[in-house]
Amino acid sequence: MASRKDSKGRVLQKGEAQRKDGRYHFAYTNIAGKRCFIYADSLLELRQKEREHHVADWQGATQYGTQASLNFMFDRSLALKIGIKPSTYASYRQSYDNHVREEFGRQAVKNINYSDIQAFYSYLMKSKGLAMSTIEHIHLQIYSALKLALQDGMILKNPADGAFGDFKRAVGDDERKIRALTLDEQKEFLEYIDGHPVRGRYHSIFQVMLGTGLRVGELCGLRWQDIDVEKRLLDVNHGIVLVKAVKGGEKEHLTVSLPKTKAGIRQVPLMKPVIEAFMEEYRWAQTKHFVSDTIDGYTDFIFTKQNGNVYTSVRLDKALSDIVKAHNKQEEAMAELEDRKPVLLPHISNHMLRHTFCKRLCERDVNVKVIQTVMGHASINITLDIYAEVSKAKQFEEIDKLADELDVF
């Protein structure tokens, strides 16, 4: 193939061209897929501009020049994270794409300041109803992207530095507390699904969650070999996570994920109702001949559907939502007929069931170190925060009980 030449017979490189008016241009495609051009009056000037462009791109100044967006820096920082698990990578991208990319992420990093980030976190909580833990996850992605921009010399300081901590303090403790079911709500919930013609399938699943405090991924990943009924112990050493599809990557799929910390690998003692729930599940598994998915070499999963597919956190959260709606609709109708106030269940999530179990332990003054071990908390501070919250509530109960028992006031 013959090389293209300019009017003076000089060979033009890839992307270079000479216009009819004698000027030159260099064509390239930027990170957004947009066709861009660099113009010059001479070939010498054009190649100087090309070198400046390539150097700027290599250094991280990006094809957007001084208008490099937060989206670009996030994509770049994520691409530089070598060795992270596919599930972690997908989690980072999913949370960012869902809540940042189409709005806040379009801004040029040089125009983002501390108050912009504070206002964005407030918007995520008040307008989109995101939990504080979700906002913290998003903050980590924004901070990482802006940190890279700082290291590349695009900005003089990271505006996200300290932004999330200040936001948490401004919101206050009450907004950050995770709701747990009361004893009456827990009893009402389990009694409603026990033997229910439609929702009864979930009774053993949620009884295990409420009786062990397992994370939902840990529960979904349980295998029959992880249970020792005689010793009344449950081995927790892995979980199941749903890896979302990433553009240009793998399709959505399930994978086995190992605990991120040593604390996640643990043995959980089983109380009698939990063992009964597992036996209930065993009888269910017998009816379908123990058919089960095989995921990353793991099989014989306990909690599966009729076809053997394992349950996922999304499916169980949806089941909880449906159960609460069905219960409350039925309860409101019954209360109207009986002329009484309805006993309604609050919104329930997978994590709420885990938190409820932890609170039940705290209410009974179980040793904090024991609670940390059973729950798999990486830090004792997580356990102490929940314990302190329960203890504060118990102070009022004990004072009221004292007043009733003394009967001298």
XYZ file of C-alpha atoms in Angstrom, residues 19-396:
378
model
C -6.175 19.974 3.386
C -6.914 21.568 0.020
C -5.985 25.008 1.428
C -2.489 23.710 2.281
C -3.033 23.450 6.066
C -2.537 20.189 7.975
C -4.608 18.289 10.520
C -4.193 15.267 12.796
C -7.311 13.162 13.547
C -7.849 11.007 16.659
C -10.705 9.552 18.691
C -11.010 10.624 22.340
C -12.046 8.521 25.336
C -15.705 9.366 24.738
C -15.545 8.004 21.194
C -15.695 11.472 19.637
C -13.664 12.254 16.523
C -11.264 15.155 17.230
C -8.785 17.177 15.146
C -5.574 19.140 15.708
C -4.811 21.821 13.091
C -1.545 23.534 12.037
C -0.210 25.680 9.206
C 2.845 23.472 8.652
C 3.741 19.805 9.057
C 6.480 20.710 11.545
C 3.982 22.623 13.729
C 1.447 19.808 13.453
C 3.910 17.192 14.680
C 4.919 19.392 17.598
C 1.236 19.616 18.602
C 0.899 15.849 18.170
C 3.794 15.258 20.579
C 2.238 17.627 23.131
C -1.081 15.820 22.797
C 0.454 12.364 23.303
C 2.510 13.515 26.298
C -0.552 15.119 27.877
C -2.523 11.942 27.352
C 0.247 9.765 28.817
C 0.629 12.004 31.868
C -3.100 11.888 32.556
C -4.075 15.360 31.366
C -6.492 13.390 29.097
C -7.994 14.040 25.731
C -10.390 16.453 27.447
C -7.502 18.736 28.352
C -8.301 21.053 31.243
C -11.937 19.910 31.151
C -11.187 16.339 32.307
C -14.371 15.079 33.934
C -14.844 13.150 37.152
C -16.175 10.283 34.994
C -12.911 10.124 33.062
C -10.811 10.118 36.223
C -12.999 7.418 37.806
C -12.646 5.173 34.740
C -8.900 5.795 34.708
C -8.447 5.099 38.436
C -10.522 1.912 38.209
C -8.445 0.701 35.267
C -5.305 1.178 37.379
C -6.594 -1.002 40.260
C -4.639 -4.170 39.556
C -5.492 -7.445 41.272
C -8.935 -6.605 42.679
C -11.626 -9.288 42.576
C -14.108 -9.191 39.651
C -16.955 -8.826 42.143
C -15.248 -5.831 43.766
C -14.578 -4.242 40.372
C -18.227 -4.723 39.374
C -19.410 -3.331 42.710
C -17.316 -0.168 42.285
C -18.546 0.409 38.747
C -22.176 -0.389 39.505
C -22.491 2.039 42.427
C -20.736 4.794 40.476
C -22.702 4.258 37.262
C -26.026 4.085 39.101
C -25.633 7.235 41.178
C -22.804 9.448 39.879
C -22.040 9.094 36.188
C -25.053 10.748 34.575
C -25.217 13.742 36.914
C -22.361 14.742 39.208
C -19.772 12.784 37.239
C -20.016 14.979 34.147
C -18.384 17.927 35.911
C -14.768 18.886 35.194
C -12.598 17.906 38.163
C -11.080 21.406 38.299
C -14.549 22.842 38.974
C -15.509 20.491 41.851
C -15.127 21.854 45.358
C -15.753 20.615 48.897
C -19.240 22.133 49.213
C -20.291 20.572 45.877
C -19.468 17.131 47.261
C -21.290 17.822 50.534
C -24.362 18.988 48.598
C -24.213 15.887 46.387
C -24.131 13.530 49.384
C -27.087 15.377 50.879
C -28.966 14.969 47.594
C -28.228 11.229 47.545
C -29.657 10.838 51.039
C -32.658 13.181 50.928
C -33.778 12.919 47.302
C -32.675 9.414 46.343
C -33.084 7.840 49.793
C -29.692 6.133 49.826
C -28.383 4.607 53.045
C -25.303 6.082 54.677
C -23.327 2.918 53.906
C -24.161 3.265 50.193
C -23.104 6.912 50.188
C -19.854 5.939 51.883
C -19.226 3.383 49.129
C -19.827 6.086 46.502
C -17.560 8.486 48.388
C -14.667 6.022 48.155
C -14.994 6.012 44.357
C -15.176 9.807 44.106
C -12.251 10.238 46.490
C -10.136 7.760 44.524
C -10.864 9.512 41.215
C -10.021 12.944 42.622
C -6.905 11.595 44.313
C -5.641 10.474 40.909
C -6.439 13.916 39.480
C -4.388 15.446 42.313
C -1.483 13.089 41.680
C -1.606 13.931 37.958
C -1.345 17.635 38.764
C -4.827 18.561 37.530
C -5.946 19.997 40.868
C -4.088 21.482 43.839
C -5.967 19.553 46.555
C -8.519 16.772 46.816
C -11.922 18.405 47.566
C -13.293 15.049 48.777
C -10.754 14.875 51.604
C -12.752 14.762 54.867
C -16.041 15.413 53.042
C -17.768 12.174 54.002
C -16.755 12.278 57.665
C -18.036 15.840 57.970
C -21.249 14.843 56.209
C -21.864 11.977 58.648
C -21.362 14.267 61.623
C -23.670 16.890 60.134
C -26.427 14.329 59.545
C -26.262 13.086 63.122
C -26.407 9.682 64.765
C -30.172 9.178 64.490
C -30.085 9.346 60.710
C -27.318 6.753 60.546
C -28.821 4.096 62.796
C -29.840 0.830 61.205
C -33.370 -0.170 62.142
C -33.796 -3.574 63.797
C -37.019 -5.511 64.242
C -38.545 -5.430 67.693
C -39.287 -8.758 69.355
C -42.976 -8.391 68.517
C -42.209 -7.535 64.882
C -39.830 -10.462 64.576
C -42.440 -12.839 65.955
C -45.175 -11.388 63.724
C -42.965 -11.690 60.639
C -42.008 -15.344 61.225
C -45.518 -16.407 62.206
C -46.952 -14.831 59.052
C -44.710 -16.787 56.648
C -44.680 -20.045 58.631
C -46.911 -22.415 56.664
C -48.074 -19.657 54.297
C -49.287 -21.182 50.977
C -47.177 -18.714 48.921
C -44.589 -17.170 51.279
C -43.944 -20.300 53.341
C -40.976 -21.263 51.153
C -38.996 -18.447 52.781
C -39.668 -19.382 56.405
C -36.569 -21.541 56.904
C -34.364 -19.093 54.960
C -35.266 -16.058 57.026
C -35.348 -18.006 60.291
C -31.707 -18.956 59.658
C -30.825 -15.324 58.925
C -32.547 -14.132 62.108
C -30.924 -16.896 64.137
C -27.335 -16.632 62.879
C -26.797 -13.034 61.721
C -25.205 -14.240 58.496
C -24.568 -11.769 55.713
C -26.923 -12.506 52.835
C -24.067 -13.590 50.542
C -22.822 -15.986 53.232
C -26.307 -17.467 53.587
C -26.730 -17.909 49.825
C -23.370 -19.686 49.655
C -24.058 -22.221 52.417
C -23.533 -25.882 51.475
C -24.681 -28.968 53.321
C -21.076 -29.790 54.223
C -20.826 -26.459 56.073
C -23.226 -27.673 58.787
C -22.402 -29.977 61.690
C -25.712 -30.691 63.415
C -24.152 -32.848 66.129
C -21.676 -30.150 67.158
C -24.298 -27.446 66.437
C -21.813 -25.436 64.392
C -21.956 -23.647 61.071
C -18.742 -23.030 59.094
C -18.684 -19.670 57.315
C -15.830 -19.492 54.809
C -17.223 -18.056 51.560
C -20.208 -16.314 50.030
C -22.075 -15.930 46.746
C -22.126 -12.566 44.985
C -23.800 -11.397 41.795
C -21.289 -9.729 39.494
C -23.066 -7.157 37.344
C -22.327 -6.935 33.637
C -19.641 -4.430 32.683
C -19.550 -2.824 29.261
C -16.970 -4.637 27.188
C -16.539 -7.313 29.876
C -18.291 -10.401 31.177
C -22.052 -10.791 31.350
C -23.881 -10.762 34.685
C -23.005 -13.899 36.624
C -22.711 -15.443 40.078
C -19.331 -16.118 41.633
C -17.937 -17.461 44.904
C -16.309 -14.758 46.988
C -13.951 -15.397 49.879
C -14.191 -13.214 53.023
C -12.344 -9.904 52.734
C -11.016 -10.175 56.312
C -9.953 -13.010 58.617
C -12.879 -12.157 60.877
C -15.264 -13.262 58.127
C -14.026 -16.858 58.415
C -15.722 -18.169 61.531
C -17.909 -20.807 63.170
C -21.400 -19.803 64.257
C -23.122 -21.799 67.040
C -26.614 -22.986 66.148
C -29.609 -22.627 68.421
C -32.408 -25.214 68.306
C -34.858 -23.189 66.121
C -32.106 -22.684 63.525
C -31.333 -26.426 63.428
C -35.053 -27.034 62.937
C -35.017 -24.547 60.044
C -32.161 -26.444 58.408
C -34.066 -29.714 58.851
C -37.089 -28.057 57.232
C -34.842 -27.082 54.327
C -33.397 -30.606 54.156
C -36.873 -32.055 53.701
C -37.498 -29.507 50.922
C -34.221 -30.495 49.236
C -35.197 -34.171 49.358
C -38.344 -33.490 47.333
C -36.210 -32.128 44.470
C -33.418 -34.728 44.850
C -30.873 -32.167 46.114
C -30.429 -30.631 42.658
C -28.038 -27.661 42.912
C -26.079 -25.102 40.929
C -22.323 -25.495 40.514
C -20.545 -22.138 40.862
C -16.753 -21.862 40.599
C -16.495 -25.552 41.545
C -18.795 -25.204 44.582
C -22.044 -27.216 44.648
C -24.595 -28.810 47.038
C -25.911 -25.395 48.050
C -28.598 -25.444 50.740
C -30.931 -22.622 49.790
C -31.968 -23.205 46.192
C -35.062 -22.844 44.054
C -36.935 -25.779 42.549
C -34.545 -25.879 39.570
C -31.455 -25.843 41.781
C -30.496 -22.208 41.188
C -29.193 -20.512 44.325
C -30.954 -17.520 45.830
C -29.358 -14.090 45.506
C -29.462 -11.009 47.706
C -31.642 -9.229 45.124
C -34.168 -12.064 45.071
C -34.368 -12.288 48.858
C -34.720 -8.516 49.261
C -37.584 -8.649 46.746
C -39.169 -11.526 48.692
C -38.973 -9.507 51.929
C -40.596 -6.527 50.255
C -43.425 -8.697 48.884
C -43.967 -10.355 52.274
C -44.254 -7.023 54.095
C -46.681 -5.632 51.499
C -48.864 -8.753 51.572
C -48.851 -8.892 55.391
C -49.724 -5.226 55.828
C -52.496 -5.331 53.238
C -54.051 -8.352 54.952
C -53.560 -6.845 58.431
C -55.185 -3.534 57.477
C -58.234 -5.369 56.132
C -58.524 -7.526 59.278
C -58.066 -4.531 61.591
C -60.850 -2.661 59.836
C -63.196 -5.617 60.212
C -62.300 -6.026 63.887
C -62.300 -2.292 64.568
C -58.746 -2.126 65.921
C -55.398 -0.572 65.088
C -53.449 -2.668 62.544
C -50.123 -4.251 63.527
C -47.943 -3.351 60.564
C -44.454 -4.528 59.695
C -41.783 -1.966 58.718
C -39.736 -2.156 55.547
C -37.405 -5.155 55.975
C -34.120 -5.835 54.193
C -31.563 -8.638 54.316
C -29.155 -6.496 56.307
C -31.923 -5.563 58.732
C -32.330 -9.262 59.643
C -28.587 -9.529 60.333
C -28.697 -6.366 62.442
C -31.728 -7.694 64.338
C -29.817 -10.813 65.391
C -26.921 -8.675 66.606
C -29.283 -6.531 68.661
C -30.890 -9.614 70.225
C -27.427 -10.678 71.431
C -26.696 -7.194 72.804
C -30.047 -7.066 74.607
C -29.068 -10.192 76.515
C -25.683 -8.755 77.562
C -23.706 -11.368 75.626
C -19.962 -10.700 75.865
C -18.981 -8.109 73.251
C -16.022 -10.183 72.017
C -18.327 -13.165 71.521
C -20.743 -11.014 69.522
C -17.903 -9.706 67.343
C -16.722 -13.249 66.623
C -20.182 -14.620 65.812
C -21.057 -11.653 63.598
C -17.704 -11.646 61.841
C -17.121 -7.936 62.508
C -13.624 -6.940 61.381
C -13.504 -4.189 64.016
C -14.677 -4.337 67.620
C -15.856 -0.736 67.190
C -18.706 -1.899 64.944
C -19.901 -4.242 67.700
C -19.423 -1.635 70.438
C -21.513 0.947 68.546
C -24.469 -1.445 68.389
C -23.945 -2.562 71.994
C -23.856 1.038 73.213
C -27.073 1.847 71.346
C -28.884 -1.102 72.925
C -27.449 -0.321 76.374
C -28.734 3.244 76.179
C -32.256 2.015 75.456
C -32.022 -0.577 78.239
C -31.136 2.123 80.782
C -34.637 3.572 80.491
